[in-house]
mmCIF file of C-alpha atoms in Angstrom:
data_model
loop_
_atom_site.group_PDB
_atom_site.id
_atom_site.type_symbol
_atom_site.label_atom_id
_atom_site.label_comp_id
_atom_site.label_asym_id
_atom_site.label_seq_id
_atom_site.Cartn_x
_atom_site.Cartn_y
_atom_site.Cartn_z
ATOM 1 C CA UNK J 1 11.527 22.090 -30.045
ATOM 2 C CA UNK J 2 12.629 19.649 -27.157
ATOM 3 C CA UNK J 3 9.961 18.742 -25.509
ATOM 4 C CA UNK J 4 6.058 18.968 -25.978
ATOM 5 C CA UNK J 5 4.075 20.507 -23.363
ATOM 6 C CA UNK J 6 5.889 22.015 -20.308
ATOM 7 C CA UNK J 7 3.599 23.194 -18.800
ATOM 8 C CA UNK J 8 0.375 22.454 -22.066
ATOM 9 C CA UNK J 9 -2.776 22.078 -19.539
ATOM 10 C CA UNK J 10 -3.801 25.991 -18.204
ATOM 11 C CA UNK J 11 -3.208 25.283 -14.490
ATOM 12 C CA UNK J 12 -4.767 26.767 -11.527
ATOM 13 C CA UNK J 13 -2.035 30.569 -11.095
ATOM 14 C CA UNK J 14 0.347 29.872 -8.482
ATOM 15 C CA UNK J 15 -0.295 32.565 -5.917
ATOM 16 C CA UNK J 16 -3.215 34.225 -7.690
ATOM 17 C CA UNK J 17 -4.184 37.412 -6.622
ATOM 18 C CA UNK J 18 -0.204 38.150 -6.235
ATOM 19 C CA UNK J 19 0.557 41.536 -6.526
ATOM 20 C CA UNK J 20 3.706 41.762 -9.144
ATOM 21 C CA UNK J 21 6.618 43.543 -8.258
ATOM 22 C CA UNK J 22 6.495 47.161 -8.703
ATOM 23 C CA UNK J 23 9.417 47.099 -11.283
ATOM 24 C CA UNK J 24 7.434 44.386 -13.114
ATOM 25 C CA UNK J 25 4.598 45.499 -15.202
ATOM 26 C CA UNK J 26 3.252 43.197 -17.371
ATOM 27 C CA UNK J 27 4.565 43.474 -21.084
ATOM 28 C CA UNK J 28 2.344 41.488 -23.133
ATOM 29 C CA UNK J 29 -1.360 41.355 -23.641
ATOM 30 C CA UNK J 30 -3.685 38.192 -23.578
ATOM 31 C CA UNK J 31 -4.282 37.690 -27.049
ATOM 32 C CA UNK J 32 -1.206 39.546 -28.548
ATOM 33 C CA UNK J 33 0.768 37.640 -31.168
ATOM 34 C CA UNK J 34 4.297 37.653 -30.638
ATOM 35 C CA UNK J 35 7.363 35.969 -31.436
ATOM 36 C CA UNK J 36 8.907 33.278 -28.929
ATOM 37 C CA UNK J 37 12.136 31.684 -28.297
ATOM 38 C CA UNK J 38 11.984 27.817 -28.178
ATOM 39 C CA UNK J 39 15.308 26.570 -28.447
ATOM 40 C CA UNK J 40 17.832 28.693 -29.944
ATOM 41 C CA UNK J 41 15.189 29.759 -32.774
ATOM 42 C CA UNK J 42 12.317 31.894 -32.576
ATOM 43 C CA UNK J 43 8.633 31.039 -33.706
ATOM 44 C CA UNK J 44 5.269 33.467 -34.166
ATOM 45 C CA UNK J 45 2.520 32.566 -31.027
ATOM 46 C CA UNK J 46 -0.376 33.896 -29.413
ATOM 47 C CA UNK J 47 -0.282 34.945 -25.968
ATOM 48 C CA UNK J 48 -3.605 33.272 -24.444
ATOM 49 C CA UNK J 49 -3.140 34.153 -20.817
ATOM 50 C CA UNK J 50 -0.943 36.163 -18.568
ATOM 51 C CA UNK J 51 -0.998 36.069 -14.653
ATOM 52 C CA UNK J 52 1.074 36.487 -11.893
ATOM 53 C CA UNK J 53 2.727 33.428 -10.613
ATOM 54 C CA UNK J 54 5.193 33.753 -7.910
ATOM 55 C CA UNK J 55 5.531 37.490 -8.262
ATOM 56 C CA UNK J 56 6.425 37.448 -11.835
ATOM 57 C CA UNK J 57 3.901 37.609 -15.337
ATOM 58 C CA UNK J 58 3.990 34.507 -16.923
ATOM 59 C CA UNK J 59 2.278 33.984 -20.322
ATOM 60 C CA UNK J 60 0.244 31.319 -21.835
ATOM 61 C CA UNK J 61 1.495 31.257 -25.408
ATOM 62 C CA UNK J 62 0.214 28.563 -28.293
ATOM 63 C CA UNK J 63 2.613 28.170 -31.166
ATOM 64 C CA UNK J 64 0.984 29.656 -34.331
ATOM 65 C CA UNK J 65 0.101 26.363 -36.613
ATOM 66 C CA UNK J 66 1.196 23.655 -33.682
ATOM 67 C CA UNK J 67 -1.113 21.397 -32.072
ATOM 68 C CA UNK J 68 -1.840 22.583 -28.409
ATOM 69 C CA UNK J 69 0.048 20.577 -26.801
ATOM 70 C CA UNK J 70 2.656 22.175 -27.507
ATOM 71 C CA UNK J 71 1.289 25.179 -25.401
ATOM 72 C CA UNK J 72 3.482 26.024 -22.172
ATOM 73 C CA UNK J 73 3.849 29.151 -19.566
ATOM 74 C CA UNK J 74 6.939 31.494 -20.263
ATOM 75 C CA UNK J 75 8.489 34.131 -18.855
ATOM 76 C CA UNK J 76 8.807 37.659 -20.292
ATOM 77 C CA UNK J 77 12.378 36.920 -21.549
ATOM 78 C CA UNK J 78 11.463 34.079 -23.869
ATOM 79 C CA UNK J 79 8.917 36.539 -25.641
ATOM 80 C CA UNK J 80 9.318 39.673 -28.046
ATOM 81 C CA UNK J 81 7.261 42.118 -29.931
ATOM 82 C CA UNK J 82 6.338 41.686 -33.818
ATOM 83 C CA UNK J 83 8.587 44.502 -35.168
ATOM 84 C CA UNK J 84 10.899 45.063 -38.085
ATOM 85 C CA UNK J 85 13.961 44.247 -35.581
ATOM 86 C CA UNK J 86 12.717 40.943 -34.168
ATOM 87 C CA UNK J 87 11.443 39.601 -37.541
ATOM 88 C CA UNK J 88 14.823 40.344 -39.039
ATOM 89 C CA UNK J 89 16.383 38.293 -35.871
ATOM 90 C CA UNK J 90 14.050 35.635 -36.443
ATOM 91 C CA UNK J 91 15.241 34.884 -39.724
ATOM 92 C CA UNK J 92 18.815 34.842 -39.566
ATOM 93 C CA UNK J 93 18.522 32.364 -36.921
ATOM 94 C CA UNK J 94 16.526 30.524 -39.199
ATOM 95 C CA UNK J 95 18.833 31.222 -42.101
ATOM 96 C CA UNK J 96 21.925 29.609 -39.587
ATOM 97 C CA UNK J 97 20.057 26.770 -40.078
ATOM 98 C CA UNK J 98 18.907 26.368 -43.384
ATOM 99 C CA UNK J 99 20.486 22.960 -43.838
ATOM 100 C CA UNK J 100 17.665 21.337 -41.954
ATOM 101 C CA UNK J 101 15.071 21.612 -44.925
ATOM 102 C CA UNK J 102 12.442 20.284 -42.699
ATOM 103 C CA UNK J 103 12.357 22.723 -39.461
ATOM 104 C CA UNK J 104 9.285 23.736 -37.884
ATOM 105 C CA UNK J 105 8.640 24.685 -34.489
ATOM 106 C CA UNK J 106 12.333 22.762 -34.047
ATOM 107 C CA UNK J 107 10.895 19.266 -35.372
ATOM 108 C CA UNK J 108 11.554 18.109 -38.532
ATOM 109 C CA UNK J 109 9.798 14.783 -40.370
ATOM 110 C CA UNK J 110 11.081 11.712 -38.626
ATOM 111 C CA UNK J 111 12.633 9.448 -41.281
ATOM 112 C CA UNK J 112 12.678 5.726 -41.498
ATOM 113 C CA UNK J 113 15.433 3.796 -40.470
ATOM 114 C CA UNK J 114 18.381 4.447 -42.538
ATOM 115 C CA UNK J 115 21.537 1.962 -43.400
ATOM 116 C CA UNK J 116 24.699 2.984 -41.056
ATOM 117 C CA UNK J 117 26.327 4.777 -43.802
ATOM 118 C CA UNK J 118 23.246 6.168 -44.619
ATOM 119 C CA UNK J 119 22.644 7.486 -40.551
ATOM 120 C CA UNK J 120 25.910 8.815 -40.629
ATOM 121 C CA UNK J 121 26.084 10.860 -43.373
ATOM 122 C CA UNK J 122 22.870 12.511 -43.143
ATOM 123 C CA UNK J 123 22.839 12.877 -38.779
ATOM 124 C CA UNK J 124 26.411 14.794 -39.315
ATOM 125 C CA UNK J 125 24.087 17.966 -40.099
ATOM 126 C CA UNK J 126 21.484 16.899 -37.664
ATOM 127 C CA UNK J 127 21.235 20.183 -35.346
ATOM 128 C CA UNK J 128 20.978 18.820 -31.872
ATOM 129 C CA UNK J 129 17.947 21.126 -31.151
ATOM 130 C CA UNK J 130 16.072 19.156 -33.821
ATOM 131 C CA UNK J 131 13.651 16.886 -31.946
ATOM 132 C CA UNK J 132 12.018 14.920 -34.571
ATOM 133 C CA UNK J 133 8.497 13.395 -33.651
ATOM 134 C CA UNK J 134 5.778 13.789 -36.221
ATOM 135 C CA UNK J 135 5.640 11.624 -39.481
ATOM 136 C CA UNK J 136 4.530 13.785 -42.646
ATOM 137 C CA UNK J 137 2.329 12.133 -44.820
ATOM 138 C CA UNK J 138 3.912 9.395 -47.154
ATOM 139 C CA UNK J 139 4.210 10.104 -50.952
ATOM 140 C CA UNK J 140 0.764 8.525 -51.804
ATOM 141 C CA UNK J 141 -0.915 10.697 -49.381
ATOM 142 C CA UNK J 142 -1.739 7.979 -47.205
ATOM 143 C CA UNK J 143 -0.828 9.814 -43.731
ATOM 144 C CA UNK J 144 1.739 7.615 -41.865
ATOM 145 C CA UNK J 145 1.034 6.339 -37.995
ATOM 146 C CA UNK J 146 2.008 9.413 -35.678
ATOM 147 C CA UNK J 147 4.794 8.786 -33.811
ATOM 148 C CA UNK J 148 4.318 11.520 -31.343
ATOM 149 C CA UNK J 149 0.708 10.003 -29.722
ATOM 150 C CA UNK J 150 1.367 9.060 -25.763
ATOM 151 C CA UNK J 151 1.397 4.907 -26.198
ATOM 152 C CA UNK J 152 4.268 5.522 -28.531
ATOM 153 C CA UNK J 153 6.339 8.435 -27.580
ATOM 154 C CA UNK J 154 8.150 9.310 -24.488
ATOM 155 C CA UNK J 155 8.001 12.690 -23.620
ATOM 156 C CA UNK J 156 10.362 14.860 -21.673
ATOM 157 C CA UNK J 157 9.636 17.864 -19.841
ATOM 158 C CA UNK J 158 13.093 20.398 -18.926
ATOM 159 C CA UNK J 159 13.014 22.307 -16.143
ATOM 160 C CA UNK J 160 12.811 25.964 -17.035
ATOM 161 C CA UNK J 161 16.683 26.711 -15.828
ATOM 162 C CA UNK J 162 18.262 23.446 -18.491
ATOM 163 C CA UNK J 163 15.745 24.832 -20.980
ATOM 164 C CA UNK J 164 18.136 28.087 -20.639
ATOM 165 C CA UNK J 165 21.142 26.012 -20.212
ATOM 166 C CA UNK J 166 20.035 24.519 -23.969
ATOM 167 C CA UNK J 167 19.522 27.653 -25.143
ATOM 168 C CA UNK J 168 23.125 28.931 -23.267
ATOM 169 C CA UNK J 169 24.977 25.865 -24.745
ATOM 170 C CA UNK J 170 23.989 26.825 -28.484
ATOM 171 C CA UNK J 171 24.814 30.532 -28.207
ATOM 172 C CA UNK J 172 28.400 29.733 -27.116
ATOM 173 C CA UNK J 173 29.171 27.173 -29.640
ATOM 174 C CA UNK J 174 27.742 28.746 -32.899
ATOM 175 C CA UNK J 175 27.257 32.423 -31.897
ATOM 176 C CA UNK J 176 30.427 33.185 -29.834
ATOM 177 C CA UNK J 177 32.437 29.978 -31.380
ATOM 178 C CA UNK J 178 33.589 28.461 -27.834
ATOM 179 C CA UNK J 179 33.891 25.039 -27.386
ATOM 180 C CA UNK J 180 33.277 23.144 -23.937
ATOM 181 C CA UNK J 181 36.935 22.595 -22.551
ATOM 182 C CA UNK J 182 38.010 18.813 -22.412
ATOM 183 C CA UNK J 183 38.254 16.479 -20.764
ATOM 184 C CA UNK J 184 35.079 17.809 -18.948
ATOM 185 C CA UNK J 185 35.080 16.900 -14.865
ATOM 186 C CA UNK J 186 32.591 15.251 -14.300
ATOM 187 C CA UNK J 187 31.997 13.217 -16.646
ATOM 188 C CA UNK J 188 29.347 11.576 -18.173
ATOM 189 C CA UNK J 189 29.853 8.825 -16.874
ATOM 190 C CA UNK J 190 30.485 10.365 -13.227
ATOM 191 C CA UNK J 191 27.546 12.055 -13.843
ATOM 192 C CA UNK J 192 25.913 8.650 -14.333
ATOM 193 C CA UNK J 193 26.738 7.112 -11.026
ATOM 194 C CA UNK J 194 26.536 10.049 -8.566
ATOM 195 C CA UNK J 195 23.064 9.584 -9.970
ATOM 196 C CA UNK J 196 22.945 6.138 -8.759
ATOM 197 C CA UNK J 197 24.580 6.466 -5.574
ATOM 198 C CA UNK J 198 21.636 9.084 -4.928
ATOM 199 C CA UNK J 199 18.800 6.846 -5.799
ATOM 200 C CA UNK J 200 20.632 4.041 -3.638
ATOM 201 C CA UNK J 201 21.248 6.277 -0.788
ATOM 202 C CA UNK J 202 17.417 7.577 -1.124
ATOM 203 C CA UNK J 203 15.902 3.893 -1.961
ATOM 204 C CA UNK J 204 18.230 2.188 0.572
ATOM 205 C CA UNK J 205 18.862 -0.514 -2.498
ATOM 206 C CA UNK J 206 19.879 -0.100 -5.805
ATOM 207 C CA UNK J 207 17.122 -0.885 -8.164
ATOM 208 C CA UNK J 208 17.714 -3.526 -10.793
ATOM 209 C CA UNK J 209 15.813 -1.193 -13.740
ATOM 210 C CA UNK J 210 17.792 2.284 -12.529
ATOM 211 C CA UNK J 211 21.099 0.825 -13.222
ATOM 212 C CA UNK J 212 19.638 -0.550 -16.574
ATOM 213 C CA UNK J 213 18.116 2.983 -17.617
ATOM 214 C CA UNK J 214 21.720 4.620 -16.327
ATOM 215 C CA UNK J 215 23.615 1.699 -18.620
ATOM 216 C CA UNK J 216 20.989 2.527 -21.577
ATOM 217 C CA UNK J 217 21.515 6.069 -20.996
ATOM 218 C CA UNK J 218 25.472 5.628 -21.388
ATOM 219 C CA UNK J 219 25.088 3.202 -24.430
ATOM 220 C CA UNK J 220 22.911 6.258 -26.489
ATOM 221 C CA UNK J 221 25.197 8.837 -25.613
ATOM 222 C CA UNK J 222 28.765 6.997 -26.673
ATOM 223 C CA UNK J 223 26.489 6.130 -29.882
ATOM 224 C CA UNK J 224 24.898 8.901 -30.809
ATOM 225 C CA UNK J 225 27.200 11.719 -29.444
ATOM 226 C CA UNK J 226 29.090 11.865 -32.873
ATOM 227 C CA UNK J 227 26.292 11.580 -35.631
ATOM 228 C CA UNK J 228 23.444 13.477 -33.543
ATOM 229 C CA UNK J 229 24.603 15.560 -30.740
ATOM 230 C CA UNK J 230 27.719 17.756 -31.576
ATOM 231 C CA UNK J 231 27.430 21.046 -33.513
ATOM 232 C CA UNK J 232 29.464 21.130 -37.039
ATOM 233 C CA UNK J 233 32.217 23.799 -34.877
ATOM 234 C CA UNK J 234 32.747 20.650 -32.350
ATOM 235 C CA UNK J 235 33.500 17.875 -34.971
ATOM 236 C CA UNK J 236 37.291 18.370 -35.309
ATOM 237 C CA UNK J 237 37.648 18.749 -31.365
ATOM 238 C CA UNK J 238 35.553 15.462 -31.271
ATOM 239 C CA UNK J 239 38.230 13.779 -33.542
ATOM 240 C CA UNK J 240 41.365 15.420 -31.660
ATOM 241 C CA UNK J 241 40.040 13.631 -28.623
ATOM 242 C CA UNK J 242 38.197 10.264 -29.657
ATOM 243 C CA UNK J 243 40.245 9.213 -32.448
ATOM 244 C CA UNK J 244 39.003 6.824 -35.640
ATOM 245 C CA UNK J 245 38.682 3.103 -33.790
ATOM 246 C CA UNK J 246 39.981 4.257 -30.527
ATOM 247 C CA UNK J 247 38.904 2.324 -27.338
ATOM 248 C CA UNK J 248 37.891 5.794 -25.685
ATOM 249 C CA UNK J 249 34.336 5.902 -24.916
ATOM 250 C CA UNK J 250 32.430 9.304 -24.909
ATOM 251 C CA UNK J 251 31.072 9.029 -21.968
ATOM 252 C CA UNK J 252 34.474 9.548 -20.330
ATOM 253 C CA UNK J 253 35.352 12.746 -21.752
ATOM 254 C CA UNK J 254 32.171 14.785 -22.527
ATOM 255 C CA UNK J 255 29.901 16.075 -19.406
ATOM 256 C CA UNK J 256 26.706 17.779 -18.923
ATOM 257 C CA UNK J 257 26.576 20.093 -21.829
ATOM 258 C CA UNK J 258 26.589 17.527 -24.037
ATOM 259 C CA UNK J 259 24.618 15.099 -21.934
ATOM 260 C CA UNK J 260 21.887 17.361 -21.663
ATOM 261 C CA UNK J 261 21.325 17.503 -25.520
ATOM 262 C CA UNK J 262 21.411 13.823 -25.689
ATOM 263 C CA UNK J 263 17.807 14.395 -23.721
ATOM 264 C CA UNK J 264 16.451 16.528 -26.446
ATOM 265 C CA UNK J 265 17.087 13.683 -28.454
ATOM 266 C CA UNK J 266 15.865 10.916 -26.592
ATOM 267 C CA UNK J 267 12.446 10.407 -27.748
ATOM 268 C CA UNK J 268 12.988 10.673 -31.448
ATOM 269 C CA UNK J 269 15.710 7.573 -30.536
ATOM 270 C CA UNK J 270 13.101 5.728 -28.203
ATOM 271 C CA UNK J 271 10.112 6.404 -31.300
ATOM 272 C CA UNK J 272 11.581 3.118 -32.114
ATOM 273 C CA UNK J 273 11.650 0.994 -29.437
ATOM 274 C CA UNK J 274 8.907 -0.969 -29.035
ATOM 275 C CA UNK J 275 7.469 0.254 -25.546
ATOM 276 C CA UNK J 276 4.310 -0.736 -23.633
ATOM 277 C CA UNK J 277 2.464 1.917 -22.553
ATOM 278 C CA UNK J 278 3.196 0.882 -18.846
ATOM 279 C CA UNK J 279 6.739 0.571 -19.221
ATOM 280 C CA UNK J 280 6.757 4.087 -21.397
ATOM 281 C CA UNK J 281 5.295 5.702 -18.337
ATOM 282 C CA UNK J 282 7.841 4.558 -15.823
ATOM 283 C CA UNK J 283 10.550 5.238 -18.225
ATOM 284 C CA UNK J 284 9.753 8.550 -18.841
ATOM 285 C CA UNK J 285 8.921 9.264 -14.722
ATOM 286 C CA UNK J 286 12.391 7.915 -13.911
ATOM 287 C CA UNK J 287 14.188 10.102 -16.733
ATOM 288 C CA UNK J 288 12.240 12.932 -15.599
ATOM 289 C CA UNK J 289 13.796 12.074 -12.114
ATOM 290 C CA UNK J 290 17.501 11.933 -13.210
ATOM 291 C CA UNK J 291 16.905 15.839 -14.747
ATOM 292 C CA UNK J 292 15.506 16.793 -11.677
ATOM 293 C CA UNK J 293 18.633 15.673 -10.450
ATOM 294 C CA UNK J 294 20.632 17.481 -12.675
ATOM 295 C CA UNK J 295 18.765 20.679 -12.162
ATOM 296 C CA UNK J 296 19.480 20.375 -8.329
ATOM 297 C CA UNK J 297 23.399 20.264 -9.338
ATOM 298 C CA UNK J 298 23.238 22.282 -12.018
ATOM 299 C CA UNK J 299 26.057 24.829 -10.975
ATOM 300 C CA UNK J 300 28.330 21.594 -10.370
ATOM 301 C CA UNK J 301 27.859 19.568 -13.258
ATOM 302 C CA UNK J 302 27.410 22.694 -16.432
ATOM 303 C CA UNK J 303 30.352 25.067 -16.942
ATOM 304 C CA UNK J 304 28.696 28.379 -16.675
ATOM 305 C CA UNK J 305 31.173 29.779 -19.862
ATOM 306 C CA UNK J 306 33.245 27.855 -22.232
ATOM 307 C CA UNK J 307 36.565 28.801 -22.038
ATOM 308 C CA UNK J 308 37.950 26.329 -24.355
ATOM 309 C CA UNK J 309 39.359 26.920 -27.955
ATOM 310 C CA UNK J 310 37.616 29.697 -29.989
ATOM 311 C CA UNK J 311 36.444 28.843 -33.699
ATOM 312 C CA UNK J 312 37.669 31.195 -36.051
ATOM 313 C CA UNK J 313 35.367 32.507 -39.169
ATOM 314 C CA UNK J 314 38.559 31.274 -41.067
ATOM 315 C CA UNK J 315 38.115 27.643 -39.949
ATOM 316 C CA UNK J 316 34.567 27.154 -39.511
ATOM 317 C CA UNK J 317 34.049 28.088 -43.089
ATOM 318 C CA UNK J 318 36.714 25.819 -44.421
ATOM 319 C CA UNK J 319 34.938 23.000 -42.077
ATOM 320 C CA UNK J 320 31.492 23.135 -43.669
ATOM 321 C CA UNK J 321 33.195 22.944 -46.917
ATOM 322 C CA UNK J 322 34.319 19.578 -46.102
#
């Protein structure tokens, strides 16, 4: 999953006592187990409450065998019914990504650090839905210190609309098999400063630790982008346009799409930074910021279909052969 807790604590209903529209009855029950998109794979919950909030049914689910915090309010489109149909779609997206031995409710053990060759071999397969928090328990049975607890992890909460533009971005690369045309306009790295110029025009200064977080932000992606963030149908594109020891940085080709998976990542890549709890806070307010940001320009910054080159069966076989 990408981020814990969306919406975890059972808030006051917006607008309770709404009447729902007429067209809109409700379609689950409070109690009803179901099955629940979370990323681009599904996962059995437990509908706990449904109520009307600003005229539509939202639903309380919990995630069957997850701690609660991983409980959020959805809408009727991220749920389906427990039937023959919907199990058999829940397991071939599972089955699409079988590589990742480790899945479950989209997080996967988190590792210890790796050598470079070590990172790169094994992070080429890394599904960029993957967000990796919890430590299993260590061979002697000794559980290991819990990466995911507040002091240490940074959490990040999507707006419901890039949630969908996650989910979007998967189904065109490895469902339909279309790429994100490049160069992408903006940028990264455009994407970066309009960002600043907005907190400078807003602040009436440019803050010392915003430009640092932006420069951070810009140093992960160019980094990680390769090893962590690009689906196996991207790779060769990636290698058309950022050649082996090229000068070309990420950051100047790639845009939102691609930026917006490097958030998913983000706290399994801060887990090991060593954060006060202060600094963790304001951190994770400021990030929170920039996607608010992005969610405001979402229709300028994400393409809303990829038109670029279409992956044949023919060569995405022959590339996860390689």
């Amino acid at each position: 999953m990408g981020s814990s807790n969306t919406g975890g604590k059972e808030e006051s209903a917006e607008g309770s006592g709404e009447e729902p529209p007429l067209s809109e009855a409700r379609v689950f029950s409070e109690g009803e187990k179901v099955l629940a998109y979370h990323g681009p794979l599904i996962y059995e919950a437990k509908v706990q409450r449904a109520e009307v909030r600003k005229k539509e049914w939202k639903y309380f689910v919990h995630y069957l065998g997850w701690n609660k915090n991983w409980d959020e309010w959805v809408t009727a489109d991220r749920l389906l019914k427990i039937n023959e149909e919907n199990v058999q779609r829940q397991q071939e997206l599972l089955k699409n990504k079988s590589t990742d031995k480790n899945i479950k409710l989209g997080r996967a053990a988190q590792s210890k650090p790796k050598s470079s060759t070590d990172a790169k071999v094994e992070k080429e397969d890394t599904k960029t839905n993957v967000l990796r928090g919890k430590k299993r328990k260590s061979d002697s049975g000794a559980e290991e210190k819990d990466a995911d607890s507040p002091e240490k992890h940074v959490k990040i909460q999507f707006p419901a609309s890039l949630k969908k533009q996650l989910v979007d971005d998967w189904e065109f690369v490895t469902q339909l098999g279309k790429l994100v045309k490049l160069p992408r306009s903006p940028s990264v790295d455009d994407i970066l400063k309009r960002y600043l110029d907005y907190r400078s025009k807003k602040d009436g200064m440019i803050a010392e630790s915003v430009g640092e977080i932006l420069s951070g932000l810009r140093c992960y992606f160019d980094k990680a982008l390769r090893p962590m963030l690009l689906y196996k149908q991207e790779r060769q594109q990636y290698h058309d346009l950022v050649p082996e020891n090229s000068n070309i940085s990420p950051s100047t080709i790639y845009g939102a799409e691609h930026l917006l998976r490097l958030f998913v990542k983000l706290p399994e890549l801060l887990a090991y930074v060593n954060l006060e709890e202060e600094a963790a806070t304001q951190l994770q307010q400021k990030l929170h910021d920039f996607l608010k940001f992005t969610q405001k320009n979402q229709s300028a910054f994400f393409l809303s279909n990829y038109d670029g080159r279409r992956v044949s069966q023919e060569e995405s076989k022959e590339r996860d052969s390689l």
